[in-house]
Coordinates of C-alpha atoms in Angstrom, one line a residue:
X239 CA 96.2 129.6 72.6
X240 CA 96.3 132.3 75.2
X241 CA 99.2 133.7 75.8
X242 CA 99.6 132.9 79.6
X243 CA 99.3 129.2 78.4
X244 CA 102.5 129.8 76.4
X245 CA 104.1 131.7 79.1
X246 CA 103.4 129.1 81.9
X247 CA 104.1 125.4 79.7
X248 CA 107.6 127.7 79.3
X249 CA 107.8 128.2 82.8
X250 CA 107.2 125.1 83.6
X251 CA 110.2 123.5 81.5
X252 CA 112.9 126.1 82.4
X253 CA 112.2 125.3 86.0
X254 CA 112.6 122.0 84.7
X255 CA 109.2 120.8 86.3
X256 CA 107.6 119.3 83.0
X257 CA 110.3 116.8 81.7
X258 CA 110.1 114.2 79.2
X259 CA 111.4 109.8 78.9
X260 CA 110.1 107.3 81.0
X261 CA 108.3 107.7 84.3
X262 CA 106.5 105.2 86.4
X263 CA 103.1 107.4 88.0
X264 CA 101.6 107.4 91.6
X265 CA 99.2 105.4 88.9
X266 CA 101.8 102.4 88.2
X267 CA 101.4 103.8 84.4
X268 CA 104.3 104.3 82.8
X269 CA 104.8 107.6 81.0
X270 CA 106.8 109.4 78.7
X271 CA 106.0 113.0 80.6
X272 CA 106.0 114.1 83.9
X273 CA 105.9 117.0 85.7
X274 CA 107.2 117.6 89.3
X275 CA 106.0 120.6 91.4
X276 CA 108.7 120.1 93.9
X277 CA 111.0 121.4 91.2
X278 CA 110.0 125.0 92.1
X279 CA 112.6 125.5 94.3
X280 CA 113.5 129.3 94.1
X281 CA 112.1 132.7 95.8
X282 CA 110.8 133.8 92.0
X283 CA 110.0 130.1 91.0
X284 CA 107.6 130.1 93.7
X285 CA 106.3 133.5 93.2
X286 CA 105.5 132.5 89.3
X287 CA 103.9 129.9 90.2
X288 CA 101.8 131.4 92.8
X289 CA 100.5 134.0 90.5
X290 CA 99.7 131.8 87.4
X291 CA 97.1 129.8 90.0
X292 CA 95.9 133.0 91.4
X293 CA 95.1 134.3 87.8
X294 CA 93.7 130.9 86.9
X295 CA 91.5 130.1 89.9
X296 CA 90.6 133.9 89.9
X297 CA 89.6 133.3 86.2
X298 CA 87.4 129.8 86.9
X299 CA 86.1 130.5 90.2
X300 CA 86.2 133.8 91.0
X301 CA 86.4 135.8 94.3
X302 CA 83.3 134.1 96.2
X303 CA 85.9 131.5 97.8
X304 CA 87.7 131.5 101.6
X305 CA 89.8 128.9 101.8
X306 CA 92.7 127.2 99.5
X307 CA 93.1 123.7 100.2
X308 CA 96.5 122.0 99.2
X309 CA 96.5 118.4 100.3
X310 CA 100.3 117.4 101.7
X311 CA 102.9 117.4 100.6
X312 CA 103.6 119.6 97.4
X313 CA 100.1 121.3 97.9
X314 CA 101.6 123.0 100.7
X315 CA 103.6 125.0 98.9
X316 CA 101.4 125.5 96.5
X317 CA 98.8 126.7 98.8
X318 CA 100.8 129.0 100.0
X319 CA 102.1 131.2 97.2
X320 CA 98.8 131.4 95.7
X321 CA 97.2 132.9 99.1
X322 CA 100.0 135.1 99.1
X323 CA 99.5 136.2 94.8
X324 CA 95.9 136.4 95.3
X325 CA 96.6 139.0 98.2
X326 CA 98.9 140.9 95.9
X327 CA 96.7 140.3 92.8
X328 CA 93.3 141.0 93.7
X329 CA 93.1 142.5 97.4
X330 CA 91.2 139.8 98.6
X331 CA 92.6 137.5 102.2
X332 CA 92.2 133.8 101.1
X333 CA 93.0 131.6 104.3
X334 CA 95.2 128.7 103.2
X335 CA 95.2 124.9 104.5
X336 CA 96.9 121.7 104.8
X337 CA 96.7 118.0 105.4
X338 CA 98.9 116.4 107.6
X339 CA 100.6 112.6 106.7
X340 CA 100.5 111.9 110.4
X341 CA 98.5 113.6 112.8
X342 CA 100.1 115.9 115.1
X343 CA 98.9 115.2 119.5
X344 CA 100.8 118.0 120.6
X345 CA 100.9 121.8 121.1
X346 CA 98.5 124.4 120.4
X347 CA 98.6 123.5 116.6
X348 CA 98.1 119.8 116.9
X349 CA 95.3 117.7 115.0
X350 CA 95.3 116.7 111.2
X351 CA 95.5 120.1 109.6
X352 CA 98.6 122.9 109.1
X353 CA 97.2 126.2 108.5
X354 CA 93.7 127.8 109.0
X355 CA 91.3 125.9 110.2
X356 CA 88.5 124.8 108.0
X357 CA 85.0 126.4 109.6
X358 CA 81.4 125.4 108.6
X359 CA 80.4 127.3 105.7
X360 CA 83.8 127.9 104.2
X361 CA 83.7 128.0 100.5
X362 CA 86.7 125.9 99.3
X363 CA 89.0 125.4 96.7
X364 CA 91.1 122.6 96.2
X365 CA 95.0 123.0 94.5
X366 CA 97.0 120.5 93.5
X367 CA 99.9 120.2 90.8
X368 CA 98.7 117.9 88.7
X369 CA 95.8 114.7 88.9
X370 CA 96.8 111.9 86.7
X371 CA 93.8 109.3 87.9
X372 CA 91.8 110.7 90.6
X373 CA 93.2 108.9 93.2
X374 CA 94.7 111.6 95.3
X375 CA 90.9 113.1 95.7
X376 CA 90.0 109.7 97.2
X377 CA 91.9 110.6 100.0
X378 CA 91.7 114.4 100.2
X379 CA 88.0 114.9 99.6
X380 CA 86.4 112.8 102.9
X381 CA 89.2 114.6 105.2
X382 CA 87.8 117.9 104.1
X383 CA 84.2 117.1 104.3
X384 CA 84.7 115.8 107.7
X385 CA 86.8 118.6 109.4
X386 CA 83.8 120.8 108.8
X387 CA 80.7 121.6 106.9
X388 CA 82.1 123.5 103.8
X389 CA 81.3 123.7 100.1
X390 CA 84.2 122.8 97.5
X391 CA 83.6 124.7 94.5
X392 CA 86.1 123.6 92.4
X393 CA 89.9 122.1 91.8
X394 CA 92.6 123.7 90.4
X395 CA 95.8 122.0 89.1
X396 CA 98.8 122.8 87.1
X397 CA 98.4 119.9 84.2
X398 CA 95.5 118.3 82.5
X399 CA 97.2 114.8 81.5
X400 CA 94.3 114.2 79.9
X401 CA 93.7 110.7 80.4
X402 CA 91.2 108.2 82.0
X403 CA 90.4 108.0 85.4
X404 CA 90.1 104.9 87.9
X405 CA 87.4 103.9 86.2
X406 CA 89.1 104.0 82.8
X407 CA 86.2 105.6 80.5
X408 CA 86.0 109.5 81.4
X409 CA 88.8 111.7 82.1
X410 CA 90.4 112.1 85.8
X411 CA 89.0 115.7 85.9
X412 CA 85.5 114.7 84.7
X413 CA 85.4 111.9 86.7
X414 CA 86.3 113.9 90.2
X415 CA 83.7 116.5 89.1
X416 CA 80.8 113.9 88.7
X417 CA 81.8 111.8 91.5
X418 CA 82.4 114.8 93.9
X419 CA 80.0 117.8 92.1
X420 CA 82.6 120.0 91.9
X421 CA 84.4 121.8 89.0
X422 CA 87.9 120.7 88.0
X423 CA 90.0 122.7 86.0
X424 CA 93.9 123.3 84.8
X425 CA 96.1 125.9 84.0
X426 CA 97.0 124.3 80.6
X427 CA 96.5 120.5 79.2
X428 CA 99.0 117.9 77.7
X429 CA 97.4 118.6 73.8
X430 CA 98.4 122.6 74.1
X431 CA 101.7 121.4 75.7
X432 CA 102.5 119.2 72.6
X433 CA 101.0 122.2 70.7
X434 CA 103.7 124.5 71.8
X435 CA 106.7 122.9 72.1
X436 CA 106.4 120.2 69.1
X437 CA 109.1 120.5 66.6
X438 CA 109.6 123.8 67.5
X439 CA 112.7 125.7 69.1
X440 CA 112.7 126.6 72.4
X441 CA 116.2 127.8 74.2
X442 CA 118.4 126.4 71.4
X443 CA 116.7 122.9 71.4
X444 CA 113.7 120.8 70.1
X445 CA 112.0 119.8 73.7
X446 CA 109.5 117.3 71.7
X447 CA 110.6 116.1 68.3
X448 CA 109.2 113.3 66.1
X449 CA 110.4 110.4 68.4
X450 CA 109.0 111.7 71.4
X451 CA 105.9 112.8 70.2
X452 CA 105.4 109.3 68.4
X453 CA 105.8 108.2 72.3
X454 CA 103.4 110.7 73.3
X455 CA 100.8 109.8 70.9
X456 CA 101.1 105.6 72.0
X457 CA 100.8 106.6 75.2
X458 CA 97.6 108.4 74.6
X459 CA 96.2 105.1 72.8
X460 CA 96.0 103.6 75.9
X461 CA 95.1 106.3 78.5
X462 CA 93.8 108.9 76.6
X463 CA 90.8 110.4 77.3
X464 CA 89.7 113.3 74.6

């Protein structure tokens, strides 16, 4: 495994944004992992975060891209910071946008979008911090498509859960990228997650012992999808 996967499933439990027991999803499945990106809560948090998606969309997709979609809420944030790292990073200005829950009918900003404004032609890619069955895509992808005429060239998010999708054969990420045509990819996935951290040490404690992996693995006999 690479050694920026190590570095950022680490990352992700000491800002306490991958945690393990019982979780019920945006799904209704009921899980024995989830990870949170509203954890990142901190100036450097943030800042790590930004540049592990910079590094990992930079690596997937390039610099041939204009805008970085993050659909509301946490993919606001997320959006954000990894403009700002791929500034810093690479020298290259990538416009960031936003959804809106509620469209806004005033001011000079109002309409359904924070952020830049998406333009025919824009090249896009979508960020998000993790797709469990596709379902946030459902709503995200027709609100891009109809602001303007642009090209989505790929997703990005933080964890590969690596289970079905809504229609309960292929996984959520090869499902949005035959449904949609566009590449979806992660930082890491759940199977180098339990690779790392199984029965292993990490900051004076086992994260995932025997019990939890046992969990892990029933869970996977249901939703899995490898």
């Amino acid at each position: 495994m690479e050694q920026y996967k190590k570095e950022f499933i680490e990352f992700m439990v000491d800002c306490e944004v991958l945690k393990f027991g019982d979780f019920t999803l945006k799904s209704g499945r009921k899980s024995p992992f989830f990870m949170n990106a509203g954890a990142y809560v901190t100036g450097s948090q943030l800042k790590g975060l930004g540049e592990y998606y910079a590094k990992a969309i930079h690596d997937n997709y390039g610099d041939d891209f204009d805008v970085l979609f993050g659909p509301a809420y946490k993919g606001i944030p997320i959006g954000v910071v990894t403009a700002i790292a791929y500034s810093e990073l690479y020298g290259k200005e990538i416009r960031y946008c936003s959804d809106r829950k509620e469209e806004k009918d005033h001011g000079a900003d109002k309409g359904s979008f924070l952020g830049s404004k998406l333009k025919d032609g824009d090249r896009v890619v979508m960020i998000e911090d993790v797709t469990t069955s596709g379902k946030s895509m459902e709503e995200t992808v027709p609100k891009v498509k109809g602001a303007a005429d642009v090209e989505i060239i790929g997703l990005m998010v933080s964890l590969n859960r690596m289970e079905v999708g809504l229609d309960g054969k292929k996984s959520a990420l090869d499902e949005i990228k035959e449904k949609y045509g566009f590449d979806a990819k992660a930082i890491v996935n759940m199977d180098e997650v339990v690779e790392h951290l199984y029965n292993k040490e990490y900051n004076g404690k086992v994260i995932i012992d025997d019990t939890l992996k046992a969990s892990i693995d029933e869970y996977y006999k249901q939703y899995g999808c490898k």
